[in-house]
């Protein structure tokens, strides 16, 4: 029998939610454990087997000089590197710091800021090392994770479409909340993956899976405005979990400029 | 020959269909919209409700009367019956090194579609040309079409998004139904029934419907006329193909692309859009594989992905593909237009983009160029 591929799961700045999705697989977990050798997964097992690993799943963003060194070592030790979730793929909610002065913040928050060794930016993994596949979501969809692993094990392309959440809405035959309730929704600029969870509960999409392919965020923002959303609301919508993903970042910056210029005029 | 069905006897029609082995699909109120879904009885129908539609807007409202079919068209179209959003085509399993392939069995359940509008019948006929009458008929589609029965409803009211009169597809059904109903309201709520097929004739005989009298037939006609009068949206069709082909590089495509979200809602709700994607999956072991078909859209990058990337990268090129296919190249390809004027793509576009306004913009730009020349 050929040896099973060795799998490792790594954590950087994150909440653990994405790794937990793997444990949350329940029915599929046994199949995963049967298909791969879980060689390093501190969240799940004390057994730790040294590398090299066939596939590394990486959760979290790079926020410290130590992280930056660690990810390079992991990359060297991994044949394939797959990132999990918004933190690893777009910097996560902690990337809000990227829009402000971190030095100032640490001095405000910590009694001894001199103990804090942090980078100015919370960066996606791909900013530091080559990534073979980025799985989106906050948290990831566990079925997509199983799909990515199945694709990796069978050497095929993962079936993770990059179209809008709207398509999932329509495939599920859900009714559009933007059209029927005038609820601002980020679905038209957000990548599918959640199964259009929020619209199913008659709420607008929060953009957990980040920008879709070819996102027209400016038109999205204009639509939100026409539905009565305030500029501050629009700024917050784009500067959320995936706020550092390029398309969302640029839109929130446009929105911020708009806000600042109206504030100045008001003065 | 026209017959009369009392509103209180609508259930009998449904019962007769059920007794004949049909599963019923029809309109009902769900999640702030009127949707086509499995119908148990006439009580499920959206009696006393209507919809208000505008570009990017759809709202339900109470009616002041007890009309069963007093709404227009909603986000679902009947294409879901014949071309479901997702469908497994086959699965394969490997055992002891040998693969066995299992084809997905074809459906056997007969279905009766209740409340099909004239534009929707045209849309079904358009999809028939593609999926039933073309060189490669779709087995699921042809099976479901063969075992479906259509109870049409003539429109006596139109939405601001409708433009069937421009497309010659409504507001009353002229073919493609087994029975058609025109609803008559106060003072004697009922329907004028027209027979469109031997199956429809048999139903009328089972129910023992009396002939409709002249005043009822005149009221039915007046209802349809009223719908026709309410239609304000237009799309000048005679030269639209040449117009679009003349303007393939027009700056208007950039303008509409600045609004278009390439979200694909328009193609998902359109009753004639038929594009699908094949999805192949395996399980973790690789011993089980499946092929699925799901609705796809010309607004997706993956849709035109070839070696090196998508052919249509920009939203401009995607919207242009969509509009020119609907109104121009569809004719070259299938001999009909690809649009029936149902207005769904207008109402369900989150950006409120209106194809009739886009066509007008091209036309007006040509007019003003003409004028400038003079
Ligand atoms: S509810 Fe949101 S995601 Fe769903 S179709 Fe409407 S805009 Fe798109
Ligand atoms: S026309 Fe409207 S519905 Fe269609 S892709 Fe563009 S924004 Fe979406
Ligand atoms: S293009 Fe729009 S109006 Fe025409 S048939 Fe499709 S959804 Fe209806």
XYZ file of C-alpha atoms and ligand atoms in Angstrom:
665
model
C 0.000 0.000 0.000
C 1.250 3.472 -0.799
C 1.648 5.817 2.114
C -1.179 8.215 2.806
C -0.442 11.893 2.112
C 0.655 13.798 5.207
C -1.594 16.670 6.222
C -0.686 19.533 8.563
C -2.912 22.303 9.914
C -1.298 25.599 10.956
C -2.615 28.569 12.823
C -1.660 32.228 12.576
C -3.624 35.301 13.713
C -7.187 33.977 13.653
C -10.088 32.811 15.767
C -9.735 29.041 15.087
C -13.143 28.922 13.430
C -11.819 27.659 10.119
C -9.776 24.809 11.608
C -12.778 23.911 13.663
C -14.727 23.560 10.413
C -12.498 20.583 9.735
C -13.430 18.985 13.055
C -17.006 19.997 12.412
C -17.011 17.785 9.324
C -18.314 14.915 11.497
C -19.570 12.486 8.836
C -16.768 13.354 6.467
C -14.094 13.546 9.167
C -13.648 9.777 9.265
C -13.294 9.749 5.504
C -10.714 12.550 5.742
C -8.835 10.667 8.461
C -8.986 7.582 6.260
C -7.657 9.372 3.221
C -4.807 11.362 4.781
C -2.358 10.995 7.620
C -3.112 13.872 9.974
C 0.485 14.544 10.899
C 0.218 17.921 12.597
C -2.995 19.422 13.932
C -2.494 20.689 17.512
C -6.117 21.739 17.768
C -7.170 18.098 17.350
C -4.364 15.799 18.390
C -1.201 15.769 20.502
C 0.524 13.546 17.959
C 3.005 15.641 16.001
C 4.891 14.156 13.101
C 7.738 16.104 11.511
C 7.565 17.327 7.945
C 7.825 17.472 5.056
C 4.071 17.520 4.554
C 2.156 16.778 1.401
C -0.451 19.393 2.145
C -0.552 22.219 4.660
C -3.770 23.972 5.557
C -3.039 27.452 6.860
C -5.432 29.507 8.925
C -4.850 33.100 9.997
C -2.976 36.167 8.839
C 0.637 37.241 9.278
C 0.849 39.926 11.968
C 4.246 39.545 13.684
C 7.879 39.231 12.559
C 7.883 35.742 14.105
C 4.829 34.751 11.985
C 6.614 35.968 8.892
C 9.526 33.609 9.579
C 7.299 30.706 10.522
C 5.245 30.800 7.312
C 8.398 30.697 5.184
C 9.529 27.565 7.055
C 6.100 25.965 6.636
C 6.088 26.715 2.942
C 9.501 25.080 2.578
C 8.218 22.026 4.389
C 4.967 21.672 2.376
C 4.355 20.362 -1.117
C 0.985 22.100 -1.360
C -0.143 25.028 0.740
C -3.834 25.868 0.998
C -5.080 28.877 2.947
C -8.336 28.710 4.882
C -10.638 31.631 5.418
C -10.760 35.402 5.300
C -7.786 35.943 7.656
C -5.380 33.810 5.646
C -6.744 35.005 2.327
C -7.415 38.697 2.946
C -5.892 39.591 6.329
C -9.128 39.170 8.276
C -10.885 41.578 10.604
C -7.528 42.306 12.253
C -6.524 43.943 8.959
C -8.581 46.943 10.069
C -5.270 48.045 11.568
C -3.928 48.388 8.029
C -6.030 51.518 7.667
C -4.644 53.154 10.805
C -1.393 53.819 12.633
C -0.580 50.645 14.598
C 2.025 52.373 16.793
C -0.541 54.837 17.979
C -3.062 52.084 18.654
C -0.659 49.925 20.679
C 0.298 52.918 22.773
C -3.365 53.594 23.461
C -4.330 49.997 24.216
C -1.383 48.493 26.114
C 0.128 49.606 29.405
C 3.527 48.504 28.109
C 3.493 48.920 24.360
C 7.246 48.192 24.330
C 6.414 44.498 24.867
C 4.323 44.408 21.685
C 6.219 43.121 18.690
C 3.857 43.487 15.789
C 3.919 44.292 12.101
C 2.222 47.415 10.797
C 0.001 45.249 8.579
C -2.088 42.130 8.985
C -1.234 40.384 5.762
C -2.751 37.519 3.825
C -0.476 34.476 3.527
C -0.014 35.051 -0.199
C 1.736 38.343 0.558
C 4.538 36.327 2.162
C 4.732 32.976 0.357
C 3.341 31.217 -2.700
C -0.127 29.772 -2.082
C -1.534 26.896 -4.125
C -5.184 27.476 -3.358
C -7.102 30.053 -1.335
C -10.335 28.870 0.229
C -12.557 31.821 1.096
C -15.084 32.448 3.819
C -15.506 33.578 7.403
C -15.672 30.848 8.351
C -15.005 28.550 5.412
C -17.741 26.225 4.237
C -16.791 22.765 5.483
C -18.157 21.084 2.372
C -15.892 23.282 0.258
C -12.971 22.225 2.439
C -13.780 18.548 1.871
C -14.082 19.315 -1.843
C -10.671 21.012 -1.915
C -9.098 18.053 -0.108
C -10.846 15.581 -2.418
C -9.602 17.557 -5.407
C -6.063 17.607 -4.019
C -6.114 13.863 -3.283
C -7.464 13.049 -6.734
C -5.259 15.572 -8.500
C -8.083 17.515 -10.048
C -9.241 21.139 -9.938
C -11.342 22.045 -6.897
C -14.938 22.860 -7.720
C -15.142 26.245 -6.016
C -16.990 28.649 -8.319
C -16.004 32.319 -8.200
C -19.370 33.737 -9.243
C -21.662 35.878 -7.094
C -23.739 34.919 -4.055
C -26.738 35.926 -6.192
C -26.225 32.785 -8.251
C -26.543 30.632 -5.132
C -29.636 32.601 -4.179
C -31.177 31.803 -7.541
C -30.006 28.175 -7.707
C -31.624 27.660 -4.300
C -34.675 29.504 -5.641
C -34.538 32.054 -2.845
C -36.175 35.431 -3.272
C -33.920 38.481 -3.582
C -34.050 40.671 -0.470
C -32.616 43.640 -2.285
C -35.441 43.662 -4.815
C -38.335 42.719 -2.495
C -37.323 44.456 0.733
C -34.850 47.087 -0.446
C -32.354 45.507 1.963
C -28.780 46.466 1.084
C -27.005 43.220 0.167
C -23.365 42.586 -0.780
C -24.287 39.400 -2.672
C -23.768 40.845 -6.162
C -20.082 41.583 -5.473
C -19.353 38.677 -3.127
C -18.072 35.255 -4.071
C -20.427 32.324 -3.585
C -19.683 29.592 -1.072
C -22.009 30.088 1.874
C -25.075 28.856 0.004
C -26.642 32.347 0.267
C -27.146 31.867 3.986
C -28.112 35.419 4.978
C -30.595 36.042 2.151
C -32.207 32.720 3.116
C -33.031 34.372 6.449
C -34.161 37.500 4.596
C -31.033 39.482 5.462
C -28.506 41.116 3.195
C -25.154 39.435 2.509
C -22.201 40.617 4.657
C -19.507 39.689 2.132
C -17.922 36.875 4.180
C -16.448 35.177 1.114
C -14.771 38.315 -0.215
C -14.936 39.922 -3.643
C -16.157 37.751 -6.472
C -14.432 37.625 -9.834
C -14.952 40.955 -11.649
C -16.684 42.806 -8.800
C -18.274 46.158 -9.549
C -18.103 47.593 -6.049
C -18.721 51.179 -7.163
C -22.054 50.293 -8.693
C -22.834 48.229 -5.593
C -22.133 51.233 -3.369
C -24.275 53.417 -5.630
C -27.142 50.931 -5.284
C -26.792 50.936 -1.522
C -26.941 54.738 -1.573
C -30.098 54.643 -3.652
C -31.642 52.268 -1.099
C -30.935 54.843 1.577
C -27.749 53.426 3.118
C -25.541 56.067 4.732
C -21.947 56.567 3.622
C -20.802 55.300 7.033
C -22.806 52.123 6.507
C -21.233 51.610 3.093
C -17.771 52.206 4.494
C -18.394 49.606 7.216
C -19.874 47.114 4.759
C -16.772 47.094 2.587
C -14.331 47.472 5.482
C -15.326 44.335 7.331
C -13.987 40.808 7.490
C -12.645 41.063 3.952
C -11.877 44.776 4.135
C -8.271 44.339 3.040
C -9.157 42.359 -0.090
C -8.260 44.743 -2.894
C -11.675 45.442 -4.438
C -13.333 45.966 -1.061
C -10.414 48.051 0.214
C -10.537 50.423 -2.751
C -14.286 50.873 -2.345
C -14.046 51.594 1.370
C -11.307 54.125 0.650
C -13.531 55.873 -1.881
C -16.313 55.862 0.662
C -14.021 57.222 3.356
C -12.932 60.083 1.118
C -16.563 60.856 0.441
C -17.296 60.910 4.162
C -14.339 63.120 4.940
C -15.203 65.626 2.261
C -18.829 65.878 3.451
C -17.600 66.261 7.039
C -15.262 69.030 5.958
C -18.042 70.771 4.096
C -20.249 70.523 7.164
C -17.550 72.305 9.166
C -65.672 26.954 -28.269
C -65.443 28.638 -24.852
C -66.680 27.244 -21.546
C -67.384 28.635 -18.140
C -65.832 27.476 -14.886
C -67.157 28.876 -11.612
C -64.471 30.177 -9.226
C -65.908 27.877 -6.566
C -65.265 24.939 -8.906
C -61.570 25.689 -9.447
C -60.769 22.965 -6.937
C -62.673 20.482 -9.101
C -60.347 21.247 -11.997
C -57.348 20.645 -9.749
C -58.921 17.438 -8.422
C -59.542 16.183 -11.943
C -55.879 16.764 -12.794
C -54.773 14.985 -9.636
C -57.098 12.079 -10.370
C -55.437 11.863 -13.766
C -52.071 11.390 -12.080
C -50.684 14.917 -12.398
C -48.618 16.606 -9.733
C -49.717 20.227 -9.581
C -47.366 23.189 -9.802
C -48.690 26.676 -9.432
C -48.379 30.146 -7.954
C -48.321 30.762 -4.238
C -47.159 33.436 -1.822
C -43.746 32.671 -0.273
C -41.005 34.941 1.089
C -42.521 38.212 -0.153
C -43.092 36.989 -3.684
C -45.425 34.859 -5.755
C -43.548 31.712 -6.690
C -44.338 28.581 -8.666
C -44.184 25.561 -6.415
C -46.016 22.331 -5.590
C -49.671 23.095 -5.231
C -51.899 21.101 -2.909
C -55.177 22.855 -3.454
C -56.816 26.042 -4.695
C -56.378 27.412 -1.183
C -52.616 27.642 -1.865
C -53.162 30.097 -4.717
C -52.297 33.751 -3.989
C -55.926 34.779 -3.907
C -56.397 38.483 -3.262
C -52.719 39.350 -3.805
C -50.908 41.242 -6.498
C -47.382 42.390 -7.232
C -45.987 45.825 -7.938
C -42.928 45.851 -10.116
C -40.416 48.399 -11.286
C -36.801 48.202 -12.382
C -35.018 46.555 -9.441
C -38.186 46.366 -7.369
C -40.896 43.858 -6.598
C -43.485 44.178 -3.839
C -46.577 42.210 -2.903
C -49.772 44.046 -2.165
C -53.258 43.067 -1.126
C -55.911 43.397 -3.792
C -59.338 44.722 -3.138
C -60.918 41.723 -4.849
C -60.632 37.958 -4.588
C -58.748 37.318 -7.844
C -56.814 34.062 -7.909
C -54.498 35.136 -10.712
C -54.367 38.883 -10.097
C -50.561 39.111 -10.101
C -48.131 39.201 -13.026
C -44.879 37.177 -13.186
C -42.459 36.507 -10.322
C -38.801 35.557 -10.009
C -39.297 31.878 -10.783
C -40.092 30.773 -14.261
C -41.303 27.393 -15.454
C -37.871 26.567 -16.790
C -37.131 25.120 -13.346
C -39.507 22.261 -14.203
C -37.845 21.326 -17.487
C -34.304 22.514 -16.843
C -33.767 22.390 -13.059
C -31.166 24.713 -11.499
C -29.079 21.686 -10.516
C -29.348 18.173 -11.816
C -27.177 15.071 -11.474
C -26.529 13.472 -14.856
C -24.682 10.346 -13.816
C -22.564 8.861 -11.104
C -19.769 6.334 -11.242
C -18.481 3.960 -8.616
C -15.266 1.993 -8.550
C -15.197 -1.401 -6.927
C -12.278 -3.827 -7.034
C -10.679 -1.787 -9.790
C -13.739 -1.790 -12.068
C -15.883 1.262 -12.730
C -19.629 1.100 -13.104
C -21.530 4.073 -14.415
C -25.057 4.735 -13.376
C -27.163 7.077 -15.434
C -29.631 9.230 -13.549
C -33.134 7.817 -14.118
C -35.498 10.083 -16.027
C -38.480 11.490 -14.149
C -41.790 9.680 -14.561
C -44.119 12.022 -12.682
C -46.591 13.911 -14.895
C -46.909 17.588 -14.001
C -49.651 20.115 -14.580
C -48.496 23.736 -14.682
C -51.238 25.994 -13.391
C -51.263 29.654 -14.332
C -48.830 29.802 -17.240
C -48.823 33.244 -18.858
C -48.750 33.898 -22.582
C -45.159 35.182 -22.529
C -44.159 32.077 -20.598
C -45.677 29.809 -23.238
C -43.574 31.624 -25.807
C -40.536 31.182 -23.573
C -41.207 27.441 -23.357
C -41.538 27.317 -27.150
C -38.194 29.121 -27.453
C -36.496 26.665 -25.102
C -38.148 23.816 -27.036
C -36.253 24.899 -30.134
C -32.991 24.714 -28.241
C -33.440 21.743 -25.931
C -36.076 19.620 -27.631
C -36.018 20.275 -31.357
C -32.322 20.863 -31.919
C -29.794 18.247 -33.027
C -29.038 17.260 -29.407
C -32.285 17.044 -27.456
C -31.900 17.098 -23.673
C -33.438 13.825 -22.388
C -34.663 15.286 -19.093
C -36.165 18.295 -20.811
C -37.935 16.295 -23.505
C -39.282 13.805 -20.965
C -40.662 16.507 -18.697
C -42.119 18.426 -21.616
C -43.875 15.296 -22.906
C -45.444 14.619 -19.529
C -46.482 18.176 -18.749
C -49.882 19.736 -19.122
C -50.368 23.472 -19.359
C -53.230 25.441 -17.875
C -52.653 28.952 -19.158
C -54.011 32.125 -17.623
C -54.601 35.128 -19.843
C -53.387 38.364 -18.310
C -56.049 40.886 -17.397
C -53.486 43.099 -15.719
C -49.897 43.956 -16.629
C -46.886 45.199 -14.682
C -44.894 48.308 -15.584
C -42.025 45.936 -16.414
C -44.024 43.991 -19.047
C -43.492 44.530 -22.767
C -45.025 41.403 -24.306
C -46.995 43.512 -26.771
C -43.703 44.621 -28.324
C -42.536 41.038 -28.617
C -45.880 39.657 -29.879
C -46.074 37.231 -26.994
C -49.098 38.390 -24.992
C -51.103 39.297 -23.046
C -53.308 36.337 -24.053
C -52.193 32.825 -24.906
C -52.781 31.790 -28.496
C -51.113 28.345 -28.596
C -49.192 25.874 -26.496
C -51.795 25.244 -23.787
C -54.219 22.461 -22.941
C -56.667 24.850 -21.337
C -56.546 28.589 -20.975
C -58.439 30.537 -18.342
C -59.484 34.165 -18.314
C -60.544 35.256 -14.869
C -63.792 37.217 -14.455
C -64.254 39.038 -11.168
C -67.348 40.589 -9.559
C -70.244 40.056 -9.603
C -69.967 36.382 -10.580
C -66.404 35.240 -10.036
C -65.415 32.612 -12.578
C -63.357 31.807 -15.643
C -63.858 31.681 -19.362
C -62.139 28.497 -20.477
C -60.658 27.862 -23.895
C -59.610 24.414 -25.048
C -56.219 24.056 -26.711
C -55.741 20.296 -27.000
C -57.560 16.958 -26.857
C -56.373 16.585 -23.256
C -57.955 19.926 -22.469
C -61.163 18.875 -24.197
C -61.297 15.715 -22.108
C -60.898 17.787 -18.925
C -63.763 20.068 -19.914
C -65.929 17.006 -20.522
C -64.976 15.374 -17.222
C -65.969 18.556 -15.431
C -69.103 18.928 -17.564
C -68.463 22.643 -18.092
C -71.259 24.636 -19.707
C -70.598 26.891 -22.686
C -69.638 30.457 -21.832
C -72.279 32.996 -22.828
C -71.553 36.020 -24.999
C -71.416 38.599 -22.182
C -68.856 36.470 -20.317
C -66.763 36.134 -23.442
C -66.949 39.886 -23.950
C -65.845 40.455 -20.330
C -62.910 38.096 -20.832
C -61.907 40.008 -23.946
C -62.235 43.300 -22.086
C -59.938 41.965 -19.366
C -57.241 41.087 -21.880
C -57.692 44.460 -23.581
C -57.236 46.157 -20.242
C -53.909 44.374 -19.724
C -52.834 45.347 -23.220
C -53.655 48.983 -22.506
C -51.691 48.935 -19.260
C -48.482 47.988 -21.035
C -46.337 51.087 -21.369
C -42.882 49.648 -21.877
C -41.846 49.129 -25.464
C -39.020 47.603 -27.412
C -38.970 48.439 -31.090
C -38.259 45.067 -32.526
C -38.241 45.339 -36.307
C -34.658 46.547 -36.680
C -33.204 45.799 -33.260
C -30.866 43.138 -34.610
C -29.306 45.466 -37.184
C -29.242 48.291 -34.635
C -27.215 46.272 -32.137
C -24.901 44.847 -34.774
C -24.215 48.384 -36.033
C -23.268 49.518 -32.543
C -20.992 46.791 -31.220
C -18.305 49.319 -30.332
C -20.619 52.014 -28.985
C -19.622 53.865 -25.805
C -22.992 52.956 -24.295
C -21.636 49.481 -23.519
C -19.111 51.085 -21.185
C -21.824 53.131 -19.573
C -24.049 50.136 -18.875
C -21.012 48.154 -17.710
C -20.365 50.862 -15.124
C -23.745 49.974 -13.583
C -23.881 46.237 -14.257
C -22.758 44.083 -11.339
C -22.222 40.967 -13.510
C -24.173 39.202 -10.791
C -26.091 37.030 -13.304
C -29.519 37.560 -11.736
C -30.957 38.553 -15.114
C -29.954 35.283 -16.742
C -31.086 33.175 -13.791
C -34.607 34.641 -13.818
C -34.923 34.757 -17.611
C -37.296 32.046 -18.849
C -35.385 31.559 -22.102
C -31.772 31.530 -20.852
C -30.634 27.927 -21.084
C -26.868 27.896 -20.512
C -25.563 25.288 -18.137
C -22.220 24.251 -16.717
C -20.988 20.703 -16.184
C -19.522 20.057 -12.765
C -17.495 16.947 -12.053
C -16.840 15.901 -8.484
C -15.271 12.976 -6.689
C -15.330 11.956 -3.078
C -12.141 11.822 -0.982
C -11.324 8.242 -1.910
C -11.796 8.824 -5.613
C -13.988 5.726 -5.794
C -17.129 7.696 -6.429
C -17.588 10.398 -9.049
C -20.581 12.420 -10.189
C -21.405 14.763 -13.033
C -23.863 17.569 -12.366
C -25.438 20.129 -14.613
C -26.204 23.579 -13.207
C -27.431 26.880 -14.566
C -24.582 29.026 -15.780
C -24.447 32.546 -17.131
C -22.675 34.580 -19.779
C -21.950 37.047 -16.949
C -19.415 34.621 -15.422
C -15.716 34.677 -16.184
C -15.572 30.890 -15.989
C -18.196 30.748 -18.724
C -15.682 31.633 -21.423
C -12.625 30.206 -19.725
C -10.212 28.695 -22.182
C -6.501 28.057 -21.810
C -5.049 31.231 -20.346
C -8.229 32.775 -18.947
C -11.711 33.953 -19.813
C -12.357 35.297 -23.301
C -14.857 37.831 -21.987
C -13.001 39.483 -19.148
C -14.843 42.772 -18.914
C -18.412 43.342 -17.811
C -18.796 45.367 -20.999
C -18.149 42.317 -23.133
C -20.453 40.180 -20.969
C -23.396 42.555 -21.029
C -22.913 43.021 -24.751
C -22.917 39.257 -25.267
C -26.107 38.943 -23.230
C -28.057 41.710 -24.933
C -26.952 40.922 -28.470
C -27.651 37.236 -27.951
C -31.144 37.886 -26.600
C -32.177 40.312 -29.303
C -29.985 39.619 -32.306
C -27.776 36.552 -32.618
C -30.500 34.335 -31.115
C -32.354 34.953 -34.344
C -29.363 33.884 -36.421
C -28.979 30.817 -34.252
C -32.538 29.639 -33.638
C -34.767 31.669 -35.944
C -36.626 33.403 -33.103
C -35.905 36.201 -30.694
C -34.490 35.211 -27.309
C -36.706 37.611 -25.396
C -40.433 37.330 -24.701
C -40.852 40.643 -22.893
C -41.696 39.205 -19.457
C -39.682 41.937 -17.719
C -38.105 39.614 -15.144
C -34.568 40.750 -15.910
C -35.699 44.331 -15.306
C -37.429 43.751 -11.985
C -34.843 41.320 -10.556
C -31.711 43.230 -11.538
C -30.336 44.620 -8.245
C -29.011 47.565 -10.253
C -32.334 48.104 -12.030
C -30.828 47.806 -15.502
C -33.550 47.786 -18.139
C -32.826 46.234 -21.528
C -35.562 48.288 -23.213
C -33.866 51.487 -22.028
C -30.508 50.218 -23.282
C -31.927 49.534 -26.731
C -33.522 52.986 -26.765
C -30.200 54.562 -25.868
C -28.569 53.058 -28.957
C -31.433 54.157 -31.121
C -31.454 57.696 -29.755
C -27.727 58.028 -30.166
C -28.088 57.094 -33.847
C -30.927 59.597 -34.236
C -28.917 62.421 -32.762
C -25.926 61.515 -34.939
C -28.235 61.674 -37.969
C -29.488 65.068 -36.918
C -25.976 66.391 -36.412
C -25.053 65.310 -39.915
C -27.946 67.262 -41.389
S -30.535 38.635 -1.939
Fe -28.503 39.487 -2.268
S -27.309 37.693 -2.930
Fe -29.460 37.153 -3.212
S -29.956 37.731 -5.338
Fe -30.498 39.475 -4.041
S -28.712 40.817 -4.103
Fe -28.046 38.786 -4.784
S -27.835 43.365 -15.886
Fe -28.425 43.487 -13.717
S -28.976 41.375 -13.136
Fe -27.836 41.281 -15.061
S -25.718 40.908 -14.434
Fe -25.956 43.141 -14.685
S -26.499 43.886 -12.612
Fe -26.806 41.655 -12.606
S -34.538 38.967 -21.548
Fe -35.686 39.772 -19.766
S -37.688 40.403 -20.580
Fe -36.713 39.092 -22.121
S -37.487 37.037 -21.688
Fe -35.548 37.229 -20.559
S -36.130 37.969 -18.513
Fe -37.903 38.276 -19.863
